[in-house]
XYZ file of C-alpha atoms in Angstrom:
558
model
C -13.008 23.062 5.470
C -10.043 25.432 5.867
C -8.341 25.802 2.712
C -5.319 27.180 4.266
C -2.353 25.949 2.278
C 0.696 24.864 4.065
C 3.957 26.911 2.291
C 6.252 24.573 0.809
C 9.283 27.066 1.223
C 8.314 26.847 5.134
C 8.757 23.026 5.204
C 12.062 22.467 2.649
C 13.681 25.677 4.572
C 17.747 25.268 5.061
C 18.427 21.567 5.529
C 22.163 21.923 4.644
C 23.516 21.645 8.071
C 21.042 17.800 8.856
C 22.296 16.826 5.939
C 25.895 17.110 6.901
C 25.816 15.969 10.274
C 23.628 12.790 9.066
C 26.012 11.932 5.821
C 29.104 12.155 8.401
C 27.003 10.082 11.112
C 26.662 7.618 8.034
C 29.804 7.776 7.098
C 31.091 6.869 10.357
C 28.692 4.186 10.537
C 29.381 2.360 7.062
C 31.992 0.494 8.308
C 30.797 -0.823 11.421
C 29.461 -4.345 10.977
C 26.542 -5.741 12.375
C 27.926 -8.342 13.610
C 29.409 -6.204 16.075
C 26.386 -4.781 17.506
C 24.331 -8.263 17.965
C 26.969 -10.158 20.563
C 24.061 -11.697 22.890
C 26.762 -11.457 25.544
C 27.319 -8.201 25.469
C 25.661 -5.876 27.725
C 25.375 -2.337 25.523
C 24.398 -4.333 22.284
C 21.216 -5.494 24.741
C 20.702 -2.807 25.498
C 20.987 -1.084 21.765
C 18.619 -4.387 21.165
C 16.336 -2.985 23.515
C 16.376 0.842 22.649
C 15.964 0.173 18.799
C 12.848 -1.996 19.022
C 9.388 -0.804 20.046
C 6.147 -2.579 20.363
C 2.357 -0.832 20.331
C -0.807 -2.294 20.253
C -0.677 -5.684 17.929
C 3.053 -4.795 16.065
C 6.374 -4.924 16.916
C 8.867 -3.338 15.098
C 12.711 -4.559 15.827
C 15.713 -2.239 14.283
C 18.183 -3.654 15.797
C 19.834 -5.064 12.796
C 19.787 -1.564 11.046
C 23.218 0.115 10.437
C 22.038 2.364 12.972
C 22.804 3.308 16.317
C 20.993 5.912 19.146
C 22.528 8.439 18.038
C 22.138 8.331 14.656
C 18.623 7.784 15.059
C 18.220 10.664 17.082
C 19.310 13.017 14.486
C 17.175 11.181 12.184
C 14.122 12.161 14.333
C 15.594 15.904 15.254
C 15.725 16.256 11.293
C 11.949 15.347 10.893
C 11.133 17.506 13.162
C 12.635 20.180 12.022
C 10.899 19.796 8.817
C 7.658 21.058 10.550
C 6.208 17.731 11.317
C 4.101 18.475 14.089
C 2.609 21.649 11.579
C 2.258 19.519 8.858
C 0.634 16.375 10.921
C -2.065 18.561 12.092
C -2.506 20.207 8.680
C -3.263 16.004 7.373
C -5.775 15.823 9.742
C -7.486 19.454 9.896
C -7.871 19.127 6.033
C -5.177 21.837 4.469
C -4.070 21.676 1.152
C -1.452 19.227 1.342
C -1.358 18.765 -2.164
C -0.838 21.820 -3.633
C -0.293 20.513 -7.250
C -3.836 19.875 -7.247
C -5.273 22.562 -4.926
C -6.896 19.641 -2.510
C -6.815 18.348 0.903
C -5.986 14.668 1.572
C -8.956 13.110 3.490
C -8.017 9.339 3.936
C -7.493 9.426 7.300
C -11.236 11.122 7.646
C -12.578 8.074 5.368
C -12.015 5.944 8.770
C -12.371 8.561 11.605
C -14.792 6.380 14.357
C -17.681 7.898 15.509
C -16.695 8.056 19.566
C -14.304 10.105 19.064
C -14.635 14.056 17.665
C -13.023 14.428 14.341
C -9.981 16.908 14.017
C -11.104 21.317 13.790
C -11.495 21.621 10.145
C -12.453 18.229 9.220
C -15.896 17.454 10.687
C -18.219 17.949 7.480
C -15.648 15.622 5.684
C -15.985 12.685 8.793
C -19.620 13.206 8.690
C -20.047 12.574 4.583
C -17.911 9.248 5.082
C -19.645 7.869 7.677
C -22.926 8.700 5.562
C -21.711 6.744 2.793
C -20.270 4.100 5.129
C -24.297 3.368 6.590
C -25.212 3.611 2.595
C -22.254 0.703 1.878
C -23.663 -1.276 4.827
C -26.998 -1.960 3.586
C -25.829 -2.581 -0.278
C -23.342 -4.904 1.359
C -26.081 -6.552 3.497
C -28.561 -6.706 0.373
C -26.012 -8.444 -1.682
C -24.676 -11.111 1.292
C -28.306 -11.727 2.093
C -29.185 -13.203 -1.345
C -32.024 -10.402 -1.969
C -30.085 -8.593 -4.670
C -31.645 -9.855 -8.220
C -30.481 -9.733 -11.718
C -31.776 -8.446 -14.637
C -33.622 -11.613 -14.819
C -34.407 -12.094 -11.295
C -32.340 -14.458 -10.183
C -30.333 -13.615 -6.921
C -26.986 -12.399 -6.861
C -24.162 -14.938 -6.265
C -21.005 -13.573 -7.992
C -19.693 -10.197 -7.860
C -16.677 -8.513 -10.359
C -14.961 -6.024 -8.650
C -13.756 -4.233 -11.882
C -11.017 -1.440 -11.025
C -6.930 -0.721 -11.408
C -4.218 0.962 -9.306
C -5.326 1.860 -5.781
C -8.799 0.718 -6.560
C -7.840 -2.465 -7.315
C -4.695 -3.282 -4.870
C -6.187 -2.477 -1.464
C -9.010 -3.974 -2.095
C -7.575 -7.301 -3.204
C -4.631 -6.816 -0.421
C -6.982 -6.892 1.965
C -9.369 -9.526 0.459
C -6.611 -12.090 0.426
C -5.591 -11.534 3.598
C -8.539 -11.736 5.470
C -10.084 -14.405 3.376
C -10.037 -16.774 7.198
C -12.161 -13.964 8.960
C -15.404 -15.793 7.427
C -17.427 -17.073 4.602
C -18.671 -14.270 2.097
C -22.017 -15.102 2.738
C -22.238 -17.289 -0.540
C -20.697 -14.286 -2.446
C -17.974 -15.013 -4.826
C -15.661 -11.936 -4.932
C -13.312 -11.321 -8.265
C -10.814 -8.569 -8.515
C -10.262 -7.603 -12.319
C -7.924 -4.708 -13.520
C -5.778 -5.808 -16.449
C -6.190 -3.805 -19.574
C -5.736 -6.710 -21.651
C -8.809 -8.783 -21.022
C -7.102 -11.582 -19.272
C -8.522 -11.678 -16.168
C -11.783 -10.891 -17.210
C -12.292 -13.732 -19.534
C -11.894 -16.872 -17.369
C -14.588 -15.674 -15.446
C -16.510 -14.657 -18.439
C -16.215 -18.491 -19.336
C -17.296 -20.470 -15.860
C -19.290 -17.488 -13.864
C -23.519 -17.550 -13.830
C -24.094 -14.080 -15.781
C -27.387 -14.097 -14.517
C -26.437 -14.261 -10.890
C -23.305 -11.736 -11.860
C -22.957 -8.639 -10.190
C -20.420 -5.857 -11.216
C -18.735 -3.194 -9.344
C -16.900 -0.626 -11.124
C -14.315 1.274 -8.873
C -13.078 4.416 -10.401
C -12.585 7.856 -8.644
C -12.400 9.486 -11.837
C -15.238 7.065 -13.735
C -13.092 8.193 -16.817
C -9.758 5.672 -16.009
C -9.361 4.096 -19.612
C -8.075 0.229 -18.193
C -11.293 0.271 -15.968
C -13.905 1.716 -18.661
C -12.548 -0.881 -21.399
C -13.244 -3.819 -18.570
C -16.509 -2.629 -18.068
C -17.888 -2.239 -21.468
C -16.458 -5.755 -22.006
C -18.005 -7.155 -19.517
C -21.005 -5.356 -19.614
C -21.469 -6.581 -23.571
C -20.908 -10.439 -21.816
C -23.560 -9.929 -19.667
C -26.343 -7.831 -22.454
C -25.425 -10.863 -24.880
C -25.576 -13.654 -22.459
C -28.634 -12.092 -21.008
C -30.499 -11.888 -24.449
C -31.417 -8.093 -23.133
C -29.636 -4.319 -23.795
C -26.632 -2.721 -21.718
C -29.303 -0.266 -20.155
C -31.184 -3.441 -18.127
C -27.806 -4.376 -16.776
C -26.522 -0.849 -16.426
C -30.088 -0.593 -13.786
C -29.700 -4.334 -12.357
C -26.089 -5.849 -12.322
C -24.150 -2.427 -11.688
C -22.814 -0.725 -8.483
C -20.997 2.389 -9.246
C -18.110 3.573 -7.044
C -16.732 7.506 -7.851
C -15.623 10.469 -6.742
C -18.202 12.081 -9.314
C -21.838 11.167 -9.055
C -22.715 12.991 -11.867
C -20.806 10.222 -14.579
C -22.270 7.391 -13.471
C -25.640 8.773 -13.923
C -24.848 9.603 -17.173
C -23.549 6.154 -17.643
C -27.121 4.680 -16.993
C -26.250 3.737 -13.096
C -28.674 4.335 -10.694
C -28.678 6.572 -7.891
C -28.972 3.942 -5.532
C -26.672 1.859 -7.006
C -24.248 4.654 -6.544
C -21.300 4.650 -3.522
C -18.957 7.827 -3.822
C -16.197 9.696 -1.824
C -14.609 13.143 -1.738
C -12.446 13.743 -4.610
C -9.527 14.602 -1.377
C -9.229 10.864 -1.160
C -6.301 9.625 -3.335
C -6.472 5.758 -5.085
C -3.783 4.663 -3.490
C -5.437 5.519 -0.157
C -8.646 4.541 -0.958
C -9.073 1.609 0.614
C -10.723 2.932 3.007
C -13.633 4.664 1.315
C -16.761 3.240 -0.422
C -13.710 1.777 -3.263
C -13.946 -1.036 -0.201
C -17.642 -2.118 -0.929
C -16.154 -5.761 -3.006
C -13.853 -5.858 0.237
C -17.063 -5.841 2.340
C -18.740 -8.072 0.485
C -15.919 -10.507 0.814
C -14.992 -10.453 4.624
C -18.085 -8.609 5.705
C -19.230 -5.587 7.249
C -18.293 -6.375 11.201
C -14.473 -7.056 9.637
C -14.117 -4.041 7.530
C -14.959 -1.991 10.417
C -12.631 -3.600 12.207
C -10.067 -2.605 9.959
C -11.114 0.573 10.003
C -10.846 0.845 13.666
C -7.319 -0.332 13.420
C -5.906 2.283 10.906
C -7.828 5.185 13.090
C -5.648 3.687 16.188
C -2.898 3.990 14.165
C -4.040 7.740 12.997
C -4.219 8.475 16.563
C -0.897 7.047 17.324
C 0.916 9.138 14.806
C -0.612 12.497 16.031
C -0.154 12.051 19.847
C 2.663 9.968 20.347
C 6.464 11.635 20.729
C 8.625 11.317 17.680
C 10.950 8.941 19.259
C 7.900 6.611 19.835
C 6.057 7.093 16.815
C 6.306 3.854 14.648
C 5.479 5.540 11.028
C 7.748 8.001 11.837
C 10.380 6.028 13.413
C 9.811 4.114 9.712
C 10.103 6.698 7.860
C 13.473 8.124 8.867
C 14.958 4.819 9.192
C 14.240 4.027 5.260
C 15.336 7.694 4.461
C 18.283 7.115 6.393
C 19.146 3.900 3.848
C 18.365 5.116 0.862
C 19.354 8.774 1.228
C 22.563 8.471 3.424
C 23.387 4.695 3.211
C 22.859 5.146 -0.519
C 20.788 2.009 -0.674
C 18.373 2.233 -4.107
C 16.261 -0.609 -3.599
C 14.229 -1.800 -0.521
C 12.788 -5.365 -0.579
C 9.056 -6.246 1.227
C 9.564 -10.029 2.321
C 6.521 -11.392 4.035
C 6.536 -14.597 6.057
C 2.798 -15.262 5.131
C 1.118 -16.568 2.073
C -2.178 -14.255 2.543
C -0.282 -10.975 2.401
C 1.398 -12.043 -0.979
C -0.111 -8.862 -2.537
C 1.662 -6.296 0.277
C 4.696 -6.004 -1.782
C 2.518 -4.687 -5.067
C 0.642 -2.700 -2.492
C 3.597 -1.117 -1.232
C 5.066 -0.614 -4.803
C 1.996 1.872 -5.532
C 1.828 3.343 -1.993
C 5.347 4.190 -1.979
C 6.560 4.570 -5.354
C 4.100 6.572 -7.092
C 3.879 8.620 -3.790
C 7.353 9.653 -2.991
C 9.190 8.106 -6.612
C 9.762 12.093 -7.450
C 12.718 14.525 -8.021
C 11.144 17.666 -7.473
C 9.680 19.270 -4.745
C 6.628 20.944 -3.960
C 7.750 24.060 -5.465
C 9.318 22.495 -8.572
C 13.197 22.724 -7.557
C 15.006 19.770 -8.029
C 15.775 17.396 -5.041
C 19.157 16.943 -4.306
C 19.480 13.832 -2.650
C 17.956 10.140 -3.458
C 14.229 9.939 -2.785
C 12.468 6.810 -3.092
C 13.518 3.612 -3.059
C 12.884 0.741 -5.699
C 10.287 -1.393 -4.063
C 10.219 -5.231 -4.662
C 9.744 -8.791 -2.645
C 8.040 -11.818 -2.326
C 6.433 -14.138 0.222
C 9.639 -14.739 2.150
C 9.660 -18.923 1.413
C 9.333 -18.631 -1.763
C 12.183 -15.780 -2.000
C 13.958 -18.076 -0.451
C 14.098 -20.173 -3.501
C 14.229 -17.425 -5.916
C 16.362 -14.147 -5.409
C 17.969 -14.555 -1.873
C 21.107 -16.050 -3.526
C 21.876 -12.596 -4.507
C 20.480 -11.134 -1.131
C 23.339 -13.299 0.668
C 25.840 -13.808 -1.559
C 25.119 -11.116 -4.633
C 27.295 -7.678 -5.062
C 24.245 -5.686 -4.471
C 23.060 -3.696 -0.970
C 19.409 -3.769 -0.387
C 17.489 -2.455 2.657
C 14.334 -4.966 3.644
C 11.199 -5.321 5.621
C 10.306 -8.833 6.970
C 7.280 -9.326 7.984
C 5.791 -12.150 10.169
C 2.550 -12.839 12.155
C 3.473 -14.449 15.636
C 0.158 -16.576 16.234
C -1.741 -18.493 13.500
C -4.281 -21.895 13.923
C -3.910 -22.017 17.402
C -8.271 -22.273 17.517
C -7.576 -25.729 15.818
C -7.759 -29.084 17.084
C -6.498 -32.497 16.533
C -4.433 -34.101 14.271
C -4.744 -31.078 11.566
C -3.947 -28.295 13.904
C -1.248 -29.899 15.513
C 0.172 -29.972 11.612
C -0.571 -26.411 10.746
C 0.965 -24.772 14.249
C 3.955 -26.923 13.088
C 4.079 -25.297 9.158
C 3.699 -22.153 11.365
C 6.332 -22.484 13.585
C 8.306 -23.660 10.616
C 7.527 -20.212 8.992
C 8.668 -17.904 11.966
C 12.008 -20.127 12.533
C 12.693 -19.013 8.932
C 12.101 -15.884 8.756
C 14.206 -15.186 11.535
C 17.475 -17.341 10.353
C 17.101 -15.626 7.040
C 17.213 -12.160 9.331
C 20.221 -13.804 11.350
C 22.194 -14.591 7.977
C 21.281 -11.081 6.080
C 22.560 -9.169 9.279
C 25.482 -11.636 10.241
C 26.587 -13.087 7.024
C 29.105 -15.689 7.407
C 29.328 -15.318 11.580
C 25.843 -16.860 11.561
C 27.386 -20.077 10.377
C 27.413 -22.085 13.906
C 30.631 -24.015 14.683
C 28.982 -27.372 14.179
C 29.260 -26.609 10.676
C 32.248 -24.407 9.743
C 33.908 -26.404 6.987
C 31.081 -28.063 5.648
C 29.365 -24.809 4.168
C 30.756 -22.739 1.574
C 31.388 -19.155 3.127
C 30.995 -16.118 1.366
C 27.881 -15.034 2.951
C 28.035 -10.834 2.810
C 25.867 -10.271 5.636
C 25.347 -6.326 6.524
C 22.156 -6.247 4.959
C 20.446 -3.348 6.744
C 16.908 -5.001 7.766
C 13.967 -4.496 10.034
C 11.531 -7.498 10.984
C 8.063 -6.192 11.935
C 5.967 -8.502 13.391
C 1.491 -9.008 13.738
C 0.134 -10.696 17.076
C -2.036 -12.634 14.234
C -3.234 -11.197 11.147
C -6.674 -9.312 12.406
C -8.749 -6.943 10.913
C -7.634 -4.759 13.202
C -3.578 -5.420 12.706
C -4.315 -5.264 9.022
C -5.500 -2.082 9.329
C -2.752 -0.660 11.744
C -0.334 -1.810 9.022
C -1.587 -0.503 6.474
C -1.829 2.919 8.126
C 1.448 2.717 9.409
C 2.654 2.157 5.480
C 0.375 5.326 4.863
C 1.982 8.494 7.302
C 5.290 6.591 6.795
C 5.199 8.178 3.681
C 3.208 11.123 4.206
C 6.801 11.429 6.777
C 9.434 10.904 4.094
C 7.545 13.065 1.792
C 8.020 16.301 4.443
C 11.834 14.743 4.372
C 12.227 14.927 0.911
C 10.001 18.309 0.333
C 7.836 16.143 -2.204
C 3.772 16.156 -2.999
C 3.104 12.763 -1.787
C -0.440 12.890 -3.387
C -0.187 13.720 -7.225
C 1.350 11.428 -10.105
C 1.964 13.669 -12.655
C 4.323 11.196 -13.582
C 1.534 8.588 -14.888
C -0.153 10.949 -17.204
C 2.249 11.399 -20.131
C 1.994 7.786 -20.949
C -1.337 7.242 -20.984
C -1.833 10.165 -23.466
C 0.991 8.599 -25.648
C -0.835 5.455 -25.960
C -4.416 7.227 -26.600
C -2.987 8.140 -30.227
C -1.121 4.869 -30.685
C -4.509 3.210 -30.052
C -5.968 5.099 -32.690
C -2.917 4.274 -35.175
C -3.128 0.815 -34.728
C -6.881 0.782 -35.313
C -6.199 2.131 -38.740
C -7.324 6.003 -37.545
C -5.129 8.911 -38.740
C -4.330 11.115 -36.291
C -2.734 14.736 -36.762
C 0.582 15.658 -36.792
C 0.410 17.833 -33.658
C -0.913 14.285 -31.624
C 1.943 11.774 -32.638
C 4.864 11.468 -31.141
C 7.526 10.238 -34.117
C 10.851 8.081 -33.104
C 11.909 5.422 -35.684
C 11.411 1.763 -33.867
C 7.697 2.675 -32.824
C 6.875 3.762 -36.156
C 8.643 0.282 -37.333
C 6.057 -1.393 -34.465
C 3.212 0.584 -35.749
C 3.852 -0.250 -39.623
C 4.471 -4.402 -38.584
C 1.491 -4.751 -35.733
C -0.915 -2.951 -38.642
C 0.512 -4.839 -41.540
């Protein structure tokens, strides 16, 4: 691997003179209404249509109804580039310390690199381990679905607990939901559990077969406190149901998943019950590592590799195509542009399809704990707005919740909607003929809710001026990406589109898109609080004093 490390001070360089050419660009633009730039009749808003939407391979991406124009977005793509993104792209890929904070590489993209094609200079021993651990997944994953793993009692293997939190949790799940059509899990339940509190863990402790109950714990630490107190939980249901001791489960009913061998041999798993990954794989992009063996379970093995082949054509889309091309970095500038220049705080995910109901939690993790910073790689303060606040909702039921204040509220928000174009069309009869019509019903909303953010009161047809309250804002700045159908494969481009869109904004922003430092202090806080409200003293130097916790300490242990 080449440990080169890529100089911060190189990337953030003197960005004074983008910055002022893009806020006046802005500033000329703020005013302009969308309206304007969307007359159908109108030859140069067709053609602005036409130049600010792109399609490649199963997405579409339309920015038309951006507060953007050519040449705004052609400074936005001259800025990334001058930000050493061609440098920095190759460093991803070549495995360079791109996360300097913590001295490591960032090997996600490696975690799915296909085996026709030869793996970046620099990266190939990293490929090669993946797609050793990949074969070892396969045939756990082809034990389990085949009915010949057995319990510590014998009995074969028909639920599995998928026991993790944070990025080994959310893709997982994500991608479990939405791909729940693609087949039967081979008789396989699959359960995603990751709240500390017990409460998803104990309805299934209630109805599920213990002896036919197979646990997977996902950690990349093995040390992640939510995940550990899970698994001793459940571990203690099984022991007690089982009438036998932890260490017979520990051997029979657990699959490990880490980024250090060494601690779940020490927790009593075996080796061969052991899937890990290199420690240059962050949670959040984990997904596509061994953390996906409950995934593969779930949708099975010909599926996951189909969403792996879809994020690697999306890896190989974002280092060969031209800037101006490039979806995650035509992304990426576009929601810098918003919240950084636009001064837009708060970007909503609104997809128009029940099974990706868990892409705006996804996204919340990707993005926020990614790029939700204020200093920069070398610890100077940022100067302009990073991150936005992430939020949303399956679109229809948004609809009937928070796009009052969307239309009609005081606040600007940026937004994403997100639609798949073709859905039961394999379906016949009667039943079919009703689903292609829910479907159809779906797409016709999503785009007259993306008429009415961009438009406001103009998208109130003639027919029914006068009979409809105005006061519709309209100007929402909005881009509606949209899936052939919802594929392995499309999943997968997605999802790695969401990934170097903000390994982009990250170079924009001079940020470490790969540490959290910002998660740590809490957990440490609560550690001693724990402790406290067990009844333990703890010393002076590990407390942190303030009067209304000490008042919640002295009532909660009264």
């Amino acid at each position: 691997m080449n440990e080169q490390t890529v100089s911060p001070r190189e990337c953030i360089g003197e960005s004074q003179g983008w910055h002022e050419r893009l806020a006046g660009k802005a500033e000329a633009l703020q005013s302009t209404p969308l309206a304007m730039w969307l007359d159908d009749g109108s030859r140069l808003c067709r053609a602005r249509a036409e130049a600010l939407s792109w399609r490649w391979g199963p997405l579409s991406l339309d920015a038309s109804k951006q507060r953007l124009d050519q040449e705004a977005l052609q400074l936005l793509v001259d800025w990334a580039e001058s930000r050493d993104l061609h440098r920095w792209r190759k460093a991803l890929f070549a495995g360079e310390i791109v996360n300097p904070s913590e001295g490591r590489p960032a090997w996600h993209a490696a975690s799915r690199w296909r085996g026709e094609s030869p793996p970046p200079s620099g990266s190939e021993a990293a490929v090669a381990e993946a797609q050793a651990q990949r074969r070892r997944m396969s045939a756990l994953v082809e034990h389990i679905r085949a009915g010949r793993w057995q319990g510590a009692t014998g009995r074969p293997i028909r639920h599995l607990v998928h026991i993790g939190v944070g990025g080994s949790d959310l893709g997982p799940r994500l991608v479990s939901e939405a791909l729940a059509e693609e087949g039967d899990a081979g008789g396989i339940e699959v359960h995603f559990v990751s709240s500390m509190d017990g409460g998803q863990l104990l309805p299934l402790m209630e109805r599920l077969d213990p002896a036919a109950t197979l646990l997977v714990v996902a950690s990349k630490s093995f040390t992640t406190v939510d995940t550990s107190f899970n698994l001793h939980t459940a571990l203690a249901w099984l022991a007690a149901s089982l009438e036998t001791g932890e260490a017979e489960i520990r051997r029979h009913q657990l699959i490990g998943v880490s980024a250090y061998p060494e601690r779940m041999t020490a927790f009593g798993i075996p080796e061969a019950h052991q899937l890990t990954f290199s420690e240059g794989v962050g949670g959040r992009f984990s997904l596509w590592s061994a953390i996906g063996v409950s995934l593969a379970v779930r949708i099975g093995m010909p599926a996951f590799e189909g969403l792996l082949e879809g994020a690697h054509a999306m890896d190989r889309h974002f280092l060969e195509a031209p800037s101006r091309d490039n979806l995650p970095v035509l992304s990426a500038v576009i929601g810098a542009w918003n919240s950084q220049f636009l001064g837009i705080p708060s970007h909503a995910i609104l997809p128009y399809d029940s099974r990706l109901a868990s892409l705006p939690a996804y996204l919340q993790q990707l993005e926020m704990e990614s790029n939700g910073k204020s200093c920069t790689r070398d610890g100077l303060p940022v100067e302009s707005a990073t991150c936005p606040i992430l939020w949303g909702e399956v679109g229809p039921n948004a609809q009937h919740a928070f796009y009052q204040l969307l239309h009609q509220g005081s606040h600007t928000v940026s937004a994403e909607l997100l639609a798949v174009a073709h859905r039961h069309g394999s379906r016949g009869g009667r039943l079919g003929a009703c689903l292609r019509d829910q479907q159809r019903l779906t797409l016709a909303n999503c785009l007259a809710q993306s008429q009415l953010l961009a438009l406001g009161d103009e998208a109130i047809p003639s027919s029914l001026q006068g009979f409809l309250s105005q006061g519709y804002r309209g100007n929402q700045p909005h881009s509606v990406l949209v899936m052939e159908s919802l594929t392995p494969e499309a999943l997968g481009s997605l999802l790695a589109l969401y990934e170097h869109k903000v390994f982009v904004q990250s170079l924009l922003w001079g940020l470490n898109p790969f540490d959290q430092p910002g998660v740590e202090l809490g957990k440490r806080l609560a550690s001693s609080l724990y402790r406290r409200l067990g009844g333990e003293a703890v010393a002076p130097e590990e407390a942190v004093v303030d009067v209304a916790t000490e008042r919640w300490v002295s009532r909660l242990t009264g």
